[in-house]
Amino acid sequence: MDVDIPEPGPKDVLIKVKAAAICGTDIHIMEWTPFAQARLKPPVIFGHECSGEVVKMGSQVASLAVGDLVAVETHIPDEACFMCRTGLQHICQNMAIIGVHTDGVFAEYAKIPAVCCWKLPKDTNPDLGAILEPWGVAVNGILKGEINNRSVAVFGCGPIGLMGLGSINAWGASQIFAVEPSETRLKMVPRFAPDAVLLNPAKEDAVKAIMDATGGLGVDVSIDISGNPKGIQGALAVVRRAGRVSLVGLPSEPVTLDLTANIIYKEARVFGSTGRMMWGTWYEMQNLMESGKFDPMPVITDRMPLADFAKGIEMAAGGKAGKIILYP
Amino acid sequence: MDVDIPEPGPKDVLIKVKAAAICGTDIHIMEWTPFAQARLKPPVIFGHECSGEVVKMGSQVASLAVGDLVAVETHIPDEACFMCRTGLQHICQNMAIIGVHTDGVFAEYAKIPAVCCWKLPKDTNPDLGAILEPWGVAVNGILKGEINNRSVAVFGCGPIGLMGLGSINAWGASQIFAVEPSETRLKMVPRFAPDAVLLNPAKEDAVKAIMDATGGLGVDVSIDISGNPKGIQGALAVVRRAGRVSLVGLPSEPVTLDLTANIIYKEARVFGSTGRMMWGTWYEMQNLMESGKFDPMPVITDRMPLADFAKGIEMAAGGKAGKIILYP
Amino acid sequence: MDVDIPEPGPKDVLIKVKAAAICGTDIHIMEWTPFAQARLKPPVIFGHECSGEVVKMGSQVASLAVGDLVAVETHIPDEACFMCRTGLQHICQNMAIIGVHTDGVFAEYAKIPAVCCWKLPKDTNPDLGAILEPWGVAVNGILKGEINNRSVAVFGCGPIGLMGLGSINAWGASQIFAVEPSETRLKMVPRFAPDAVLLNPAKEDAVKAIMDATGGLGVDVSIDISGNPKGIQGALAVVRRAGRVSLVGLPSEPVTLDLTANIIYKEARVFGSTGRMMWGTWYEMQNLMESGKFDPMPVITDRMPLADFAKGIEMAAGGKAGKIILYP
Amino acid sequence: MDVDIPEPGPKDVLIKVKAAAICGTDIHIMEWTPFAQARLKPPVIFGHECSGEVVKMGSQVASLAVGDLVAVETHIPDEACFMCRTGLQHICQNMAIIGVHTDGVFAEYAKIPAVCCWKLPKDTNPDLGAILEPWGVAVNGILKGEINNRSVAVFGCGPIGLMGLGSINAWGASQIFAVEPSETRLKMVPRFAPDAVLLNPAKEDAVKAIMDATGGLGVDVSIDISGNPKGIQGALAVVRRAGRVSLVGLPSEPVTLDLTANIIYKEARVFGSTGRMMWGTWYEMQNLMESGKFDPMPVITDRMPLADFAKGIEMAAGGKAGKIILYP
């Protein structure tokens, strides 16, 4: 569809989208699920994972310049609430979301608040810029505590899980378990975490396998990126006494948990995780890339023109693809 | 019933019970609930909250002497597992429980492992010694993080909750909310936390009241001591973004939680809490008593001979009493 | 001296100064010490602790309105560096300081960056607004960890130390020691921390007294606000094994420390502290005031017209005054 | 010299020493430095790093069996003080030290408290068992916080530093700097941390080199293992704002530090570190070895009969050897 090129407000920039990536949220929107219905007021251009080149500046923007290559942070903080004023913009009390509350990035041009722009080195591959946002979802969840020398179980090995596994591997985990019911995805794990134990809960009792492999102790850290009730219950079941659980995936319904056995008696510590710290998480990703210890690019399995986005979303929904990049 | 005075093993002491207190677990045992059936193999003397005088020493016990007054820690750690060897004896992987797995303290004499004895100053009131164990349950849950200058909501104001409220008040919380459906108990709160806002969820929407009183932000810290699903759901609902929740009460069934709204999007931190740190929690109680800022004794509402324990348990089960002390 | 009323830049506001307070830095400047010589390029209007009313807005300022009463944060962060972008603006890598690098507040009007304004409730006493900045220095140092139920020693009981002692007392410390060589100041301590043990190191061995009073263990937390080598050495000497030390006072020369005995063998944890977290520290102060548990106003001992500032600085330098307020 | 085989007390075991290693403390003792004079009352058998086989059991020892291979923890905690009873035995208030306060392990047989024995898998190389104690010194210092994705500078690359560098490398540091004036030792670094930047402070300005390599920011973590004043000053100089410093090496004299610039204005966090957590540090080492990510054995450069220990100590004192193993 043809729409006018948007005019940036005083605190925005206009970017020319270089590469955009498809996210689970986009599938919700495309399928118009209750999740999407509760959040969007169409017509809205959706899509929020992207990189682009700054082509026009709002009058008050000093932190960027025309020609800069940027990645986009999806969350627009209000910069005024208690959270924003204590270093936690990513859980702003009045958050707006690009591609949900404002027009998004599945377009040739997009208007982005300057506060949501992460400047990239000039020679960065735009595809890489487009996957920092989802990678950051994993990184934020992983870094609720230390990873070095820890045994870690990851439930859910979609694109976010895979990039998470690569980060965990690079950060010196002592033992890694990857739990995922899709064989296609499970087969991608070794590329990201070569020594990970692969577990398909559709075929075996993953919880039992992890308990056995840890001598009945359980893992130091478990992370649910599936949002699936079974994944979450599994993450709680396998964590050891005093261990740490990060909840990253978003269950669409309330989840029933055995709190007594799995949290209270074990004194487990459970951390909700959403989005990316602004900008702690982004610095962590930059750091890791510069160290040369992990490259998330192999998570990208498909590339296509933006015009094919319906096909891309169908592929993503099928659970067989890694990350899909769209080019406007 | 008459039983022989037990003979202490080499690492035990024999104590003459001075004062014992009735706990919710004892009610479970008396009512022979599934919880009790799953744990006890009768005949067992139950009761585990007590103070007593050491009257006989096991051959290898060097840390105590005949004549010492002690309070009893209910949990018997194995002192050999990973938890025990890293400072977390209270969540030992092979825990035994006095009055559940071994004969307890509703008796004239009791055999107690020396590792479970907390030595009291000579002139301590034995009644006080008998309530340290349940008070410690609250203290362990409260101290999963700082309390100073924090707004705190407590769900469940039975004896443990009341002593917890007194501790929270003494430790400089900025604002306290007490949520409890029993009016009898709610009326006891001001004695422990004079400025607490009292909320009866049977009569009003406690969650809404707390959100309103915190300007829609929610509290920094919420603690469930009720074990009731509604209490737990309430504790999660009222905690602010990045806030802390301690789960202390033991739900008897799995609990259904809105993880997305109440933990993940808020990045709440949820801490299971059980028993008392050995001996960090006990030092905290000793410290607080010595500071003169809180005295838990008013939680004791009734005192009676051990022979009347059936009556005591009935009173405790009725939810109208505070702590009940039994004298052998 | 008559100077033009400054014109606010696009991100500044112009405030009419309501009350200003004298700080140790101002004494340095007045006495033109090496500290001042290294930092200031005269002519500069100095003074940085104040409250004022917004009378003119920069064109890009959206967070304030004419008529707002504000307190001033002294540190101007660049909002661009790693620190600023990870929630630590108060230790910005390119910090500028009001009244040092820019014209300050010992004036009728002052130009203040909007990012340094903390909005106060309309009915706030301007004198209170003027002492939040120095109070925050103490609060930031104190809150490097929990205070509840901790034994705490404070070295240095000038205005910052006194307000710190009041906060520590309100936040549930179990035991407080106040160490200060000036009898005038030491006598002010009970007004802020009624149960504090008062120690004059000019008259007795304060380290020995604290060790004796803690049974040879030492305190959980010690805080140096004196900047004096003896104060710092004392703070390190009295902290217990695994205890916490905050260094707040600024020594003007390098300090010689027995690291082996006082930090390494004890596994002490030493935290540097400077300025105030933006805005965590300010919220803590607001919280504490709203709780009604502490009022810092009694730290103000003298009030005079701005024209008398030379006299005020002389009084402050003499160490006999509390906080001195100047009115333009 | 011939001495009688010692008789284990009820809580001791007798071990047949399989391999012992030479430590800096032994050099102090051999050279009878003030450090040694202040601590030892001769005649004492010294040496404290070793592995051995249990050949005789004290009557109360239940945790071990004849035939067990053990490594020895040097520190004998009293198991009674506040530290010991709160999980911090390694900083016991009444610590005794094997080979200093009691007879040590440079002997055919040694009497070791059971509480100081770490059981090894049967097939462990005894040489490895003998170097766990010094390796643990590094690990305890390193793990005062997370290492994953952190830039780390290590000052002092003797045997402890080298094993520390290997651990840091395995645990996913993003960037490593190794500072050491001995070329012999510096050349050993790549075997432990292949990507480390090697800096010889005798030849270049190591602080400047690190600041330049981190874009003027400094490192996230710095660790002094040298105990040398210049090493400590360097560690403080290169740490970034809000960064972490571990002090592991023991300076023999008080050290003069620029606290204002290097700790206070930067809000650096400084952690003393001594010995090894009992038994957290030992589990970390076991974990790391089992993960296959690091093998400390290459730190051993020389092996000789116990009879040659004078020669071994001379070599160690010369700073050219790695770890030297003695066989009784």
Short mmCIF file of C-alpha atoms in Angstrom, two decimals, chain A residues 158-327:
data_model
loop_
_atom_site.label_atom_id
_atom_site.label_comp_id
_atom_site.label_asym_id
_atom_site.label_seq_id
_atom_site.Cartn_x
_atom_site.Cartn_y
_atom_site.Cartn_z
CA GLY A 158 13.12 -20.42 18.38
CA PRO A 159 15.23 -17.56 17.04
CA ILE A 160 15.38 -15.81 20.43
CA GLY A 161 16.30 -19.04 22.19
CA LEU A 162 18.99 -19.86 19.65
CA MET A 163 20.66 -16.48 19.98
CA GLY A 164 20.35 -16.88 23.75
CA LEU A 165 22.05 -20.27 23.61
CA GLY A 166 24.91 -18.79 21.63
CA SER A 167 25.35 -16.07 24.23
CA ILE A 168 25.20 -18.52 27.12
CA ASN A 169 27.80 -20.66 25.44
CA ALA A 170 30.11 -17.70 24.86
CA TRP A 171 29.74 -16.57 28.46
CA GLY A 172 31.24 -19.68 29.99
CA ALA A 173 28.27 -21.78 31.13
CA SER A 174 29.52 -25.12 32.43
CA GLN A 175 26.67 -27.20 31.04
CA ILE A 176 23.81 -26.34 28.67
CA PHE A 177 20.48 -28.06 28.08
CA ALA A 178 18.27 -27.05 25.16
CA VAL A 179 14.61 -28.09 25.27
CA GLU A 180 12.46 -27.70 22.15
CA PRO A 181 9.66 -29.79 20.62
CA SER A 182 10.40 -28.80 17.01
CA GLU A 183 13.08 -31.05 15.57
CA THR A 184 13.89 -28.44 12.92
CA ARG A 185 14.78 -25.94 15.56
CA LEU A 186 16.50 -28.41 17.84
CA LYS A 187 18.80 -29.29 14.99
CA MET A 188 19.88 -25.66 14.75
CA VAL A 189 21.08 -25.60 18.36
CA PRO A 190 24.59 -27.07 17.88
CA ARG A 191 25.48 -24.21 15.59
CA PHE A 192 24.91 -21.88 18.55
CA ALA A 193 25.92 -24.05 21.51
CA PRO A 194 27.99 -26.99 20.29
CA ASP A 195 28.05 -28.86 23.59
CA ALA A 196 24.40 -28.38 24.53
CA VAL A 197 22.40 -31.47 25.44
CA LEU A 198 19.43 -31.53 23.04
CA LEU A 199 16.09 -32.57 24.49
CA ASN A 200 12.80 -32.94 22.66
CA PRO A 201 9.98 -32.94 25.22
CA ALA A 202 7.65 -34.43 22.63
CA LYS A 203 9.82 -37.53 22.60
CA GLU A 204 11.29 -37.82 26.07
CA ASP A 205 10.89 -36.57 29.61
CA ALA A 206 13.12 -33.51 29.44
CA VAL A 207 12.75 -32.71 33.14
CA LYS A 208 13.85 -36.19 34.13
CA ALA A 209 16.75 -36.10 31.67
CA ILE A 210 18.02 -32.84 33.14
CA MET A 211 17.65 -34.04 36.72
CA ASP A 212 19.51 -37.22 35.89
CA ALA A 213 22.28 -35.37 34.09
CA THR A 214 22.80 -33.11 37.11
CA GLY A 215 22.90 -35.93 39.63
CA GLY A 216 19.44 -35.07 40.91
CA LEU A 217 20.49 -31.57 41.85
CA GLY A 218 18.95 -29.62 38.96
CA VAL A 219 20.45 -26.71 37.07
CA ASP A 220 21.77 -23.47 38.48
CA VAL A 221 19.80 -21.40 36.00
CA SER A 222 16.77 -22.12 33.87
CA ILE A 223 15.21 -19.84 31.32
CA ASP A 224 11.85 -20.13 29.66
CA ILE A 225 11.69 -18.51 26.26
CA SER A 226 8.75 -20.60 25.04
CA GLY A 227 5.91 -18.92 26.90
CA ASN A 228 4.36 -22.37 26.89
CA PRO A 229 2.91 -23.56 30.24
CA LYS A 230 4.84 -26.82 29.95
CA GLY A 231 8.03 -24.94 29.27
CA ILE A 232 7.51 -22.71 32.28
CA GLN A 233 6.62 -25.64 34.51
CA GLY A 234 9.68 -27.46 33.24
CA ALA A 235 11.94 -24.50 33.91
CA LEU A 236 10.69 -24.40 37.50
CA ALA A 237 10.95 -28.16 37.93
CA VAL A 238 14.58 -28.44 36.87
CA VAL A 239 16.04 -25.50 38.73
CA ARG A 240 18.07 -26.49 41.77
CA ARG A 241 17.53 -25.27 45.31
CA ALA A 242 18.46 -21.56 45.48
CA GLY A 243 18.67 -21.53 41.70
CA ARG A 244 17.51 -18.84 39.35
CA VAL A 245 14.68 -18.90 36.81
CA SER A 246 14.09 -16.27 34.13
CA LEU A 247 10.69 -16.02 32.54
CA VAL A 248 11.03 -14.48 29.09
CA GLY A 249 8.33 -16.10 26.94
CA LEU A 250 4.83 -14.68 27.29
CA PRO A 251 2.11 -17.21 28.11
CA SER A 252 -1.21 -16.20 26.58
CA GLU A 253 -3.18 -17.65 29.49
CA PRO A 254 -2.65 -17.88 33.26
CA VAL A 255 -0.38 -20.78 34.18
CA THR A 256 -0.83 -23.26 37.01
CA LEU A 257 2.31 -23.82 39.07
CA ASP A 258 3.32 -26.07 41.94
CA LEU A 259 4.70 -23.20 43.98
CA THR A 260 5.28 -25.24 47.13
CA ALA A 261 7.54 -27.84 45.56
CA ASN A 262 9.14 -25.80 42.82
CA ILE A 263 9.63 -22.34 44.26
CA ILE A 264 9.06 -22.19 48.01
CA TYR A 265 10.73 -25.36 49.33
CA LYS A 266 13.60 -24.83 46.92
CA GLU A 267 13.92 -21.11 47.63
CA ALA A 268 14.07 -20.62 43.89
CA ARG A 269 14.42 -17.06 42.61
CA VAL A 270 12.15 -16.22 39.69
CA PHE A 271 12.81 -13.16 37.53
CA GLY A 272 10.39 -11.72 35.03
CA SER A 273 12.15 -10.34 31.98
CA THR A 274 10.79 -8.16 29.21
CA GLY A 275 12.33 -6.18 26.40
CA ARG A 276 15.85 -4.94 26.72
CA MET A 277 17.49 -2.69 29.28
CA MET A 278 18.05 0.75 27.81
CA TRP A 279 20.85 0.57 27.16
CA GLY A 280 22.60 -2.00 29.31
CA THR A 281 21.40 -4.91 27.21
CA TRP A 282 22.52 -3.27 23.97
CA TYR A 283 25.99 -2.64 25.36
CA GLU A 284 26.17 -6.31 26.35
CA MET A 285 25.41 -7.35 22.79
CA GLN A 286 27.93 -4.92 21.34
CA ASN A 287 30.52 -6.17 23.81
CA LEU A 288 29.93 -9.78 22.94
CA MET A 289 30.14 -9.14 19.22
CA GLU A 290 33.34 -7.15 19.60
CA SER A 291 34.87 -9.95 21.66
CA GLY A 292 34.44 -12.19 18.63
CA LYS A 293 32.99 -14.97 20.79
CA PHE A 294 29.57 -15.10 19.21
CA ASP A 295 27.96 -14.09 15.96
CA PRO A 296 24.15 -14.24 15.88
CA MET A 297 23.90 -14.01 12.09
CA PRO A 298 23.35 -17.76 11.48
CA VAL A 299 19.93 -17.35 13.08
CA ILE A 300 18.83 -15.73 9.82
CA THR A 301 17.58 -18.49 7.55
CA ASP A 302 15.56 -16.56 4.99
CA ARG A 303 15.67 -13.25 3.22
CA MET A 304 12.97 -11.80 0.94
CA PRO A 305 11.50 -8.55 -0.33
CA LEU A 306 9.12 -6.72 1.99
CA ALA A 307 6.37 -7.34 -0.55
CA ASP A 308 6.53 -11.03 0.40
CA PHE A 309 5.90 -10.40 4.09
CA ALA A 310 2.70 -12.48 4.11
CA LYS A 311 4.70 -15.48 2.97
CA GLY A 312 7.40 -14.69 5.53
CA ILE A 313 4.90 -14.54 8.37
CA GLU A 314 3.43 -17.84 7.27
CA MET A 315 6.88 -19.40 7.34
CA ALA A 316 7.65 -17.94 10.75
CA ALA A 317 4.31 -19.16 12.11
CA GLY A 318 5.15 -22.65 10.86
CA GLY A 319 8.06 -22.84 13.29
CA LYS A 320 10.48 -24.13 10.72
CA ALA A 321 12.35 -20.96 9.94
CA GLY A 322 14.94 -19.14 11.95
CA LYS A 323 14.83 -15.37 11.59
CA ILE A 324 13.38 -13.97 8.38
CA ILE A 325 14.66 -10.70 6.98
CA LEU A 326 12.55 -8.44 4.78
CA TYR A 327 14.00 -5.78 2.50
#
